[in-house]
mmCIF file of C-alpha atoms in Angstrom:
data_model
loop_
_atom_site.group_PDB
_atom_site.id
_atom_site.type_symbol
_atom_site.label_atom_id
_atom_site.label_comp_id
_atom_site.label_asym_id
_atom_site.label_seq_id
_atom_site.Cartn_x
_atom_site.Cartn_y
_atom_site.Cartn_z
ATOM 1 C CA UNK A 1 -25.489 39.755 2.734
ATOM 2 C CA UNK A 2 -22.436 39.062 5.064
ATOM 3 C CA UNK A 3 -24.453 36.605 7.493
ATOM 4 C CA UNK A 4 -25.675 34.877 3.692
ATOM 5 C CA UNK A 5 -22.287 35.415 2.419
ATOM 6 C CA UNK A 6 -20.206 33.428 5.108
ATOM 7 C CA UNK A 7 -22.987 30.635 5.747
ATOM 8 C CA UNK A 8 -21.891 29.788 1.877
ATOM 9 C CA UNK A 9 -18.791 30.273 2.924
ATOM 10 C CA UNK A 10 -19.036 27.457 6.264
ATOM 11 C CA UNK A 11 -20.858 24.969 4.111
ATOM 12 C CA UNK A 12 -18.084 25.137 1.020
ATOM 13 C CA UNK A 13 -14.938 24.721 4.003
ATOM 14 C CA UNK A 14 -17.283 21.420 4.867
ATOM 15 C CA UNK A 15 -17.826 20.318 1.788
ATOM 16 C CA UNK A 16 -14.053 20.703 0.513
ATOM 17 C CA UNK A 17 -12.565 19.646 3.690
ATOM 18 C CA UNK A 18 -11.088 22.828 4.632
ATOM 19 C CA UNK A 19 -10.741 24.692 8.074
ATOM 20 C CA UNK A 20 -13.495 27.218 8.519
ATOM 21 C CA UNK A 21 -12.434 30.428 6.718
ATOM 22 C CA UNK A 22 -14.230 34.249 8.021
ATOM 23 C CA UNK A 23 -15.095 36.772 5.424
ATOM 24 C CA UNK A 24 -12.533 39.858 6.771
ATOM 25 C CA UNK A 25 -14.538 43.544 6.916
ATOM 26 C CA UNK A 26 -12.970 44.690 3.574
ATOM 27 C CA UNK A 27 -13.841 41.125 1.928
ATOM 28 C CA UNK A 28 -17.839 42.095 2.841
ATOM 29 C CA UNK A 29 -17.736 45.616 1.698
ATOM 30 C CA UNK A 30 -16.171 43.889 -1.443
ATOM 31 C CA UNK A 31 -18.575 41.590 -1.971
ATOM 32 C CA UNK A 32 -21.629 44.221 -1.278
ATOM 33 C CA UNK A 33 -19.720 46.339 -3.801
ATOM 34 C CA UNK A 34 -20.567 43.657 -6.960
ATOM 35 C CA UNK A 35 -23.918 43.889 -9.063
ATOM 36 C CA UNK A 36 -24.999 40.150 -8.283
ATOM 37 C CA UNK A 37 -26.909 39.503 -11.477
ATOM 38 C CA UNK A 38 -27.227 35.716 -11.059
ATOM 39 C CA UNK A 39 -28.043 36.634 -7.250
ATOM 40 C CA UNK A 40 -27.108 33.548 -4.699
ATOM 41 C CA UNK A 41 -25.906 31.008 -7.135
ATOM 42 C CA UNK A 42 -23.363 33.438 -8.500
ATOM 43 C CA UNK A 43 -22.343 34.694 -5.003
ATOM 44 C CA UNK A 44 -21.920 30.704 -3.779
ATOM 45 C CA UNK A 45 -19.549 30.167 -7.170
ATOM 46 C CA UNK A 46 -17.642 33.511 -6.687
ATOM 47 C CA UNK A 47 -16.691 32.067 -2.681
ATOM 48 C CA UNK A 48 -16.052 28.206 -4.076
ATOM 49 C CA UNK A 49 -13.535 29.260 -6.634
ATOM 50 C CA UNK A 50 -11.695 31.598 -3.824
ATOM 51 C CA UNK A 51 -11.972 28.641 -1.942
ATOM 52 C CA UNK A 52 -10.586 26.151 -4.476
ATOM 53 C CA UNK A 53 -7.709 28.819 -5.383
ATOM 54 C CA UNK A 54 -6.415 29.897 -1.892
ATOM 55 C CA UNK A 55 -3.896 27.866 0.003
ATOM 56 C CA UNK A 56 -4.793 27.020 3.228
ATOM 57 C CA UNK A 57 -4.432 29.367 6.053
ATOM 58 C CA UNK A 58 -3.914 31.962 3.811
ATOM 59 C CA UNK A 59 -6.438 34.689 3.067
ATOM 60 C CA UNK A 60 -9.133 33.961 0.640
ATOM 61 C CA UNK A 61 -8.001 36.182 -3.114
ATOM 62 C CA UNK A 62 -11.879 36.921 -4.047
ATOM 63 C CA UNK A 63 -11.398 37.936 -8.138
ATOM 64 C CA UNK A 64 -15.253 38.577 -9.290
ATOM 65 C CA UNK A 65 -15.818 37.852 -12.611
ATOM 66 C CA UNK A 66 -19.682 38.196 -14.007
ATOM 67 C CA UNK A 67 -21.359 35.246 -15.174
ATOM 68 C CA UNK A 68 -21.996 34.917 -18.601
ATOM 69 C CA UNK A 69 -25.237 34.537 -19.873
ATOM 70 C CA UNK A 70 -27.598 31.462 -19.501
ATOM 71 C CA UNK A 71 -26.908 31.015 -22.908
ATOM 72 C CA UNK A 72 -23.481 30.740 -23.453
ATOM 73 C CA UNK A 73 -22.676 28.733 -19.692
ATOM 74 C CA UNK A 74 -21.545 25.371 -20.270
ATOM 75 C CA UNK A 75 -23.388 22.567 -17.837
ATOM 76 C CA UNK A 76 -22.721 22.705 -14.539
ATOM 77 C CA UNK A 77 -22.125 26.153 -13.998
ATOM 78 C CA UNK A 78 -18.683 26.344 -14.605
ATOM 79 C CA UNK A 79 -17.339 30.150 -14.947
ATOM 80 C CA UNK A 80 -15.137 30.340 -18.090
ATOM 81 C CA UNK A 81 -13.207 32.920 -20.067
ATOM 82 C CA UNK A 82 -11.087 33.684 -16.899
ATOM 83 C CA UNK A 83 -7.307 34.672 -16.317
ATOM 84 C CA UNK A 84 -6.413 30.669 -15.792
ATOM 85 C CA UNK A 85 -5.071 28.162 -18.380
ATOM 86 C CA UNK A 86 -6.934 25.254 -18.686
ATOM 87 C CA UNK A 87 -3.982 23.079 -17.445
ATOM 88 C CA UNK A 88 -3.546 25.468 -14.391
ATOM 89 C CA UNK A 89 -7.040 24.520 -13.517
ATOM 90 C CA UNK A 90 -6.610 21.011 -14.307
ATOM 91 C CA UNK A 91 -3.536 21.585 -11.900
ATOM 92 C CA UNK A 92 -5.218 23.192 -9.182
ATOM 93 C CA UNK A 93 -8.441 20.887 -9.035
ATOM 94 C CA UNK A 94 -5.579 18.202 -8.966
ATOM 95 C CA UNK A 95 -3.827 19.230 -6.143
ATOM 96 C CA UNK A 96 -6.770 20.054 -4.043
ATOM 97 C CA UNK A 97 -8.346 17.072 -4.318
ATOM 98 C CA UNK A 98 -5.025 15.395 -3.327
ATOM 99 C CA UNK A 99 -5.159 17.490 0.020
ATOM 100 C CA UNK A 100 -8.756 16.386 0.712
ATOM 101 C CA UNK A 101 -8.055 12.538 0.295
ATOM 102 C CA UNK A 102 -6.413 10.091 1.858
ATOM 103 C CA UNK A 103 -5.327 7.751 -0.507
ATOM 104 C CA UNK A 104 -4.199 7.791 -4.590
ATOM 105 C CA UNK A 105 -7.053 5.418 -5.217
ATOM 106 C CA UNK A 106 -9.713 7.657 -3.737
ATOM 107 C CA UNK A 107 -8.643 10.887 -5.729
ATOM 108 C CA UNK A 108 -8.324 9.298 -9.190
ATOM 109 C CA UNK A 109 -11.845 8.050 -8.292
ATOM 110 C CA UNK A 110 -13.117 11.492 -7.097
ATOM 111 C CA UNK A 111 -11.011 12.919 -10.452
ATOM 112 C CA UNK A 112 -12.565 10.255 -12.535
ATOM 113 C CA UNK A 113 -8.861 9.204 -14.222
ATOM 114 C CA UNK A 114 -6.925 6.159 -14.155
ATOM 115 C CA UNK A 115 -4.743 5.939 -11.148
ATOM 116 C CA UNK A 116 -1.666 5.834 -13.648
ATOM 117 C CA UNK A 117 -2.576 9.099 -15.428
ATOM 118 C CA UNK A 118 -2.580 10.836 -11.960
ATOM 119 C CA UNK A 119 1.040 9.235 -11.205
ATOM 120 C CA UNK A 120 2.096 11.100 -14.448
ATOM 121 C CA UNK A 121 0.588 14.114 -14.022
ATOM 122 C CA UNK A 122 1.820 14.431 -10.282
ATOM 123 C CA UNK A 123 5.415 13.365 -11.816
ATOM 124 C CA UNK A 124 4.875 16.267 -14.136
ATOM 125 C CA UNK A 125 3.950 18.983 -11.223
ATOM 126 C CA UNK A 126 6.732 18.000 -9.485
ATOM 127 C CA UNK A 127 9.026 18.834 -12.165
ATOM 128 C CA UNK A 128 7.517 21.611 -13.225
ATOM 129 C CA UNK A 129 6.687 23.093 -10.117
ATOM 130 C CA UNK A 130 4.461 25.565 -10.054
ATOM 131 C CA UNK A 131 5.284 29.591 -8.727
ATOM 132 C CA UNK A 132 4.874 29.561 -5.247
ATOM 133 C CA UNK A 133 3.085 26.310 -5.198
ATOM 134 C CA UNK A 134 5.239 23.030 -4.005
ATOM 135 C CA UNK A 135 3.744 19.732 -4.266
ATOM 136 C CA UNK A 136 3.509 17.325 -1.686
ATOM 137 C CA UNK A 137 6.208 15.071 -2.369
ATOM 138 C CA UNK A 138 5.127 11.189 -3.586
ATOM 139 C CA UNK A 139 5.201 8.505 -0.490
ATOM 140 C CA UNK A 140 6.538 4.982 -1.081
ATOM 141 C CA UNK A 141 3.344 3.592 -0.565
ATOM 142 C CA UNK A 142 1.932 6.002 -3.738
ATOM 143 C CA UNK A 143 4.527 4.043 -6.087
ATOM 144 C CA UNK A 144 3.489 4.077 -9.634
ATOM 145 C CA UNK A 145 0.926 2.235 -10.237
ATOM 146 C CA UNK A 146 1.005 -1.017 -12.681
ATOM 147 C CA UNK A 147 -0.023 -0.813 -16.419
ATOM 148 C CA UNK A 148 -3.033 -3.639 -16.017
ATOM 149 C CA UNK A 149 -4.208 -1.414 -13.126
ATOM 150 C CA UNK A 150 -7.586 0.093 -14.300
ATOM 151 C CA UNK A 151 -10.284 2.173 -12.866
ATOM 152 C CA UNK A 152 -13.689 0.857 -11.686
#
């Protein structure tokens, strides 16, 4: 389980662009602890959303929450019915993505929104920041974009 566990764990830092992150002893016995109904698949989304929701360098917050049934999960195997607003995921998805990318063109593509609707929601986070969470500030080069600018 722990050699399974942090392989997931290597291929998720890749595949969000974050430093490689090691499963600590107590994280393991954790993780061994849980009745893993949907076996691998729910193990792999149980690491990617304590990836998604842990700063970097800081130590990965693993919250297991069962699946629901293949009945009631929506496409794509997104968890729901947690602790989180939906605008606090929005947020978070948001702001990682704009660590992983270079440019404000590249993450409203990745986010599928108009380059303008990220300017406002960015405007928004920054002034209503967020506990413990402060946004990188917006560079000159990241003005606002114009109103005939559109996504392709």
């Amino acid at each position: 389980m722990e050699d399974l566990a942090q392989l997931i764990l290597f291929k998720l830092c890749k595949k969000h662009g974050r430093a490689l992150v090691r499963l600590t002893k107590e994280q393991v016995a954790f993780l061994k602890s849980l009745p893993w109904r949907g076996n691998i698949r729910e193990l792999h989304n149980t690491l990617e959303r304590a990836l998604i929701f842990s700063m970097e360098g800081e130590p990965l917050q693993l919250d297991y929450q069962p699946s629901l049934s293949v009945g009631n999960q929506p496409k794509g195997g997104i968890q729901v019915g947690g602790p989180h607003t939906l605008e606090e995921i929005e947020r978070a998805h948001i702001e990682a993505t704009l660590a992983r990318l270079e440019s404000i063109e590249d993450v409203s593509h990745a986010l599928g929104i108009n380059p303008s609707t990220l300017w406002r929601k960015r405007k928004t986070y920054e002034e209503q920041p967020q506990a413990g969470v402060f946004p990188r500030p917006m560079q000159k080069s990241e003005s606002r974009p114009r109103s005939d600018e559109t996504m392709h």
